[in-house]
CSV table of C-alpha atoms and ligand atoms in Angstrom, one decimal:
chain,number,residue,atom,x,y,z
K,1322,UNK,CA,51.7,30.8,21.3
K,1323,UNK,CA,50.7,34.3,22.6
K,1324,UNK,CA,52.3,37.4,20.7
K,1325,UNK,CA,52.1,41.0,21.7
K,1326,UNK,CA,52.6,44.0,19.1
K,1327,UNK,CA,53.6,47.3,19.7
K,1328,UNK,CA,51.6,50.0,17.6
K,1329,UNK,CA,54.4,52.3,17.0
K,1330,UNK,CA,56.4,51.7,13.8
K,1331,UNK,CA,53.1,49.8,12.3
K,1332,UNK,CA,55.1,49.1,9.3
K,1333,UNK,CA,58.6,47.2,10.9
K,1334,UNK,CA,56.3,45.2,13.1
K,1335,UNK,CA,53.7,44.0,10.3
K,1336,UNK,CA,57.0,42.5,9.0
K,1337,UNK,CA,58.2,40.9,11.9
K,1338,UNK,CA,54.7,40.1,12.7
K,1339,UNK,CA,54.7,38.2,8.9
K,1340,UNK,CA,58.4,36.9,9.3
K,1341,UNK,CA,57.3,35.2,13.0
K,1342,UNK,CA,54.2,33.7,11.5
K,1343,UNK,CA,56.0,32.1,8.6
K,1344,UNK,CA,58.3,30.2,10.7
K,1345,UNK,CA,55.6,29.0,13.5
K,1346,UNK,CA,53.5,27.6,10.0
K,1347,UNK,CA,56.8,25.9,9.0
K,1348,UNK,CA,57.2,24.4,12.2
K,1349,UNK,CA,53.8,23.3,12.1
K,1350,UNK,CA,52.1,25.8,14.6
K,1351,UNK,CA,48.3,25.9,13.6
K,1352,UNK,CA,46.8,29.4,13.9
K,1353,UNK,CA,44.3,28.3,16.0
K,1354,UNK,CA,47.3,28.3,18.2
K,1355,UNK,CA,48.2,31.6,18.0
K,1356,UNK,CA,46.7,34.4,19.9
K,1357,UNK,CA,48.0,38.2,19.2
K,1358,UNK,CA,46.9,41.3,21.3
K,1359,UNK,CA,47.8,44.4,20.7
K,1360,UNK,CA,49.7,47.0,23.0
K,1361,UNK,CA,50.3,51.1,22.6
K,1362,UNK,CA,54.2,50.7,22.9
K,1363,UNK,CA,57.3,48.4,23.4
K,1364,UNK,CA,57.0,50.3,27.3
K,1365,UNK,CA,53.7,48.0,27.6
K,1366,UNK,CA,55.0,44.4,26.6
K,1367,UNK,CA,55.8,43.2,30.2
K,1368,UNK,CA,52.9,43.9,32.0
K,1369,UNK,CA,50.5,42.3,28.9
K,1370,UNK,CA,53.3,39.6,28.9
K,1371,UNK,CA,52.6,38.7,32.5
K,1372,UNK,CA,48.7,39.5,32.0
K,1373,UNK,CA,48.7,36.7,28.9
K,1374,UNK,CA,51.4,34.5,31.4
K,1375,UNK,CA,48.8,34.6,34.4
K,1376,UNK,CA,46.0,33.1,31.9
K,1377,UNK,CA,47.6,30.3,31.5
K,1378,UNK,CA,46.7,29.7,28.0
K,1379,UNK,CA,50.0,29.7,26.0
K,1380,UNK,CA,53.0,28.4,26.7
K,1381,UNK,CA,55.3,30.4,25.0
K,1382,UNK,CA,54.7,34.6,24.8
K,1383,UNK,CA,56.7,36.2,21.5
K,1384,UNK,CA,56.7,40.3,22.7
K,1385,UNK,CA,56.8,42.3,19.3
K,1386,UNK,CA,58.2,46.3,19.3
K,1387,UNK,CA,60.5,48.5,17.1
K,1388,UNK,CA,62.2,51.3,19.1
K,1389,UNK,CA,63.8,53.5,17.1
K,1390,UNK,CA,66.8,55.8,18.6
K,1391,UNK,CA,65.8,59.8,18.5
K,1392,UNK,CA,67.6,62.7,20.0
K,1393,UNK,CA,66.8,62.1,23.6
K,1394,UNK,CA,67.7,59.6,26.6
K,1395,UNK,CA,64.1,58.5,26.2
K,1396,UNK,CA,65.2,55.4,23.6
K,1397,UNK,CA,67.3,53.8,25.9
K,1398,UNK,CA,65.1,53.8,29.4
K,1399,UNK,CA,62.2,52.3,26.9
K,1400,UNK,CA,64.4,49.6,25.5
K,1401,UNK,CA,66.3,49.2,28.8
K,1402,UNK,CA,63.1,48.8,30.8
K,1403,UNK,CA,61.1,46.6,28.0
K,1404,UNK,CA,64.3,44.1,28.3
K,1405,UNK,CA,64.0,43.6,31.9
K,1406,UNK,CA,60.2,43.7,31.9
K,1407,UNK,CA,60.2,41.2,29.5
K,1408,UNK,CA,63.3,38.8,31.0
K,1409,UNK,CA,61.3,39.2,34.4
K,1410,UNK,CA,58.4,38.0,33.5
K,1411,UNK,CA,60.1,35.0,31.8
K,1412,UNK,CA,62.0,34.0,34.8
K,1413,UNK,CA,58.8,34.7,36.9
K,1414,UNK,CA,56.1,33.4,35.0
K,1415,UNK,CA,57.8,29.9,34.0
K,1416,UNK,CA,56.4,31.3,30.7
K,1417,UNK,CA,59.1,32.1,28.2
K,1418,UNK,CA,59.2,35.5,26.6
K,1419,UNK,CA,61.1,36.5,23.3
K,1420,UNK,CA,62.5,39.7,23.2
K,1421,UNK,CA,61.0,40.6,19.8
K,1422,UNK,CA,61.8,44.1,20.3
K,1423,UNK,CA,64.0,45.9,17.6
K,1424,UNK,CA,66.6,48.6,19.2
K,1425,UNK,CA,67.6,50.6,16.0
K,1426,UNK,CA,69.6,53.8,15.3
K,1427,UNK,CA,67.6,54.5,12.1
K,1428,UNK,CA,64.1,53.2,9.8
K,1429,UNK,CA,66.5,52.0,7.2
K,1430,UNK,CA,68.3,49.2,10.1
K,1431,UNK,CA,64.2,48.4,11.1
K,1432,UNK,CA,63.1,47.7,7.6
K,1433,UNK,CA,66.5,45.4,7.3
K,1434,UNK,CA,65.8,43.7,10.2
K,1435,UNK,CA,62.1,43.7,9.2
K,1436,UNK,CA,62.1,42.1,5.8
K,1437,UNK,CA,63.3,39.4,3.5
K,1438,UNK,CA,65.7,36.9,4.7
K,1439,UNK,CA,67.4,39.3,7.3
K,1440,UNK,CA,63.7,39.3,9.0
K,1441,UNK,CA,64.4,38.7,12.2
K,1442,UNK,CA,61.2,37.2,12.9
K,1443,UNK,CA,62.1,34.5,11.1
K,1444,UNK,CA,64.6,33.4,14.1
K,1445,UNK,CA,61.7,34.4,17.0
K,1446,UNK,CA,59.0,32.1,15.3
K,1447,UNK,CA,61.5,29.1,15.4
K,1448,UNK,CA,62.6,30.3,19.1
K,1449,UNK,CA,59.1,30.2,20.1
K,1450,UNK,CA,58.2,26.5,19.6
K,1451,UNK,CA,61.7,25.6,20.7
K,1452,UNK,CA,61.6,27.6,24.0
K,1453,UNK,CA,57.3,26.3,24.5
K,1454,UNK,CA,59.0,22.7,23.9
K,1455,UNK,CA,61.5,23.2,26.4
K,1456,UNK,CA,59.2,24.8,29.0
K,1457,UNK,CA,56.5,21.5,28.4
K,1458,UNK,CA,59.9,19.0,28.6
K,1459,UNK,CA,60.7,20.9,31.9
K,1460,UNK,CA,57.6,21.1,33.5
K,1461,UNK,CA,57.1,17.1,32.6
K,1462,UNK,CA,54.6,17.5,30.6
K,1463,UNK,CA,55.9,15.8,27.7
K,1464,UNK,CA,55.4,12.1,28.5
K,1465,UNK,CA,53.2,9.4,27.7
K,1466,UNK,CA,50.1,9.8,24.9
K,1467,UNK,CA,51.1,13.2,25.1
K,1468,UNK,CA,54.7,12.8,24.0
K,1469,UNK,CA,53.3,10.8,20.6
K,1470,UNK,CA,51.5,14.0,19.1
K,1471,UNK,CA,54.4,16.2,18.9
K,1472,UNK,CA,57.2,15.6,16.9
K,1473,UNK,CA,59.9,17.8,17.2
K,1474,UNK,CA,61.7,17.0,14.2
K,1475,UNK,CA,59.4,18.9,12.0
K,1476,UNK,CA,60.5,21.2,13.6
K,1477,UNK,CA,63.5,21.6,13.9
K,1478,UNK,CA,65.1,20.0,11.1
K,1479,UNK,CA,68.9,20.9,11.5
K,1480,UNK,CA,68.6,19.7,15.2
K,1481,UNK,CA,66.7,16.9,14.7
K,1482,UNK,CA,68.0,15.4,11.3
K,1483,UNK,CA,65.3,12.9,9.5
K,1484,UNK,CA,65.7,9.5,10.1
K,1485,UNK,CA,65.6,6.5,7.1
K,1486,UNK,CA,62.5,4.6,6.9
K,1487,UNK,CA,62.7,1.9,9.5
K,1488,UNK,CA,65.8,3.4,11.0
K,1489,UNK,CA,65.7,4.0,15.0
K,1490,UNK,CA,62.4,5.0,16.8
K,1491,UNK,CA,59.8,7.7,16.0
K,1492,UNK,CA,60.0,8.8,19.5
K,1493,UNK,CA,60.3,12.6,20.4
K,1494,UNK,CA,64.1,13.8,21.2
K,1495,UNK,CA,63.8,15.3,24.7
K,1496,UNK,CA,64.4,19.0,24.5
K,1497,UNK,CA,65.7,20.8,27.8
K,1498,UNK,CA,65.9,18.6,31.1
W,673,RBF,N1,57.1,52.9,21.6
W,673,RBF,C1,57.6,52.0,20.8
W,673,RBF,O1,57.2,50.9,20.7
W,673,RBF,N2,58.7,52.4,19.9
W,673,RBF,C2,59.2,53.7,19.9
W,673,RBF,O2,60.1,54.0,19.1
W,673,RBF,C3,58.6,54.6,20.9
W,673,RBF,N3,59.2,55.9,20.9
W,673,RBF,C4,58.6,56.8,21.8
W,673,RBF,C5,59.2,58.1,21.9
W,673,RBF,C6,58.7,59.0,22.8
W,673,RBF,C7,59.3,60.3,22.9
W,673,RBF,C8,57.6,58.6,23.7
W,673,RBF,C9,57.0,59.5,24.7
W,673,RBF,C10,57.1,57.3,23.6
W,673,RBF,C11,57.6,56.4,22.7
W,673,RBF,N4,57.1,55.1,22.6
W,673,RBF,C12,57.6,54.2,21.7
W,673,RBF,C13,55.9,54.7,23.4
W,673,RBF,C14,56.2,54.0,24.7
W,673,RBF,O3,56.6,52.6,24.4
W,673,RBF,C15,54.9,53.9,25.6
W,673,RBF,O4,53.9,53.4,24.8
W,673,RBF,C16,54.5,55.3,26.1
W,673,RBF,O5,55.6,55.9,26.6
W,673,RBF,C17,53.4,55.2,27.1
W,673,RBF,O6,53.7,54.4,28.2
């Protein structure tokens, strides 16, 4: 897993940054897996995006920003541009991209959607692995040996419910196509 922070708004994305890494630990992501970079602004995500997309060491890129509406038009060509940056080099790249970018009127909406059980990092963490699952199940590379070391259904609990002891196989649900 690759994720990108913006600087600006140090504090909103330090708790999206927390909320993201709680739920890739919870559905078992080791941080060895996980590479962050940092970028000046939510106007710089695509191009690092594709950058980290080109190495071709992650399979799944979560792009972390706050934008925070001011007095002038400037807001919405960031967030406008950062959207379509970020969705091209998804569709591109073969690499998904979550659009961890906050688009908020005011600070008190970011440190809502920042914090506590309304962190909406919470949801891109879980995304992640679910959207870096479906990209491997697509690409075929979830098959034979290398089908056995991942388990979905830690995972993904409400998708995936536990099985009894004994009860069906242990073999991975397909995710995708
Ligand atoms: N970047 C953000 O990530 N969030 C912001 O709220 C934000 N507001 C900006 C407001 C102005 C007036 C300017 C000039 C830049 C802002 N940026 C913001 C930075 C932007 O994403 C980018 O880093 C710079 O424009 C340099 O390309």
């Amino acid at each position: 897993v690759g994720i990108i922070r913006a600087s600006w708004n140090k504090d909103i994305i330090d708790g999206l940054y927390d909320g993201v890494n709680a739920s890739l630990t919870e559905a078992g992501v080791q941080s060895k897996n996980v590479f962050t970079t940092t970028v000046p602004g939510a106007f710089e995500l695509p191009v690092t995006a594709k950058m980290l997309a080109a190495s071709k060491r992650v399979d799944v890129i979560i792009c972390l920003g706050c934008l925070i509406k001011g007095d002038t038009m400037h807001f919405e060509y960031i967030a406008q541009a950062c959207a379509t940056g970020i969705m091209e080099v998804s569709t591109s790249t073969m690499t998904p991209c979550l659009f961890g970018v906050l688009t908020v009127l005011d600070k008190d909406q970011a440190i809502k959607r920042s914090t506590g059980d309304s962190n909406e990092g919470l949801h891109w963490g879980k995304s992640a692995v679910e959207m870096g699952l479906m990209r491997m199940s697509a690409l075929g590379f979830l098959g034979g040996a290398k089908a056995a070391e991942i388990n979905p259904a830690a995972a993904f609990p409400t998708q995936f419910p536990k099985k009894k002891a004994g009860e069906g196989d242990d073999k991975p649900q397909k995710i995708g196509f």
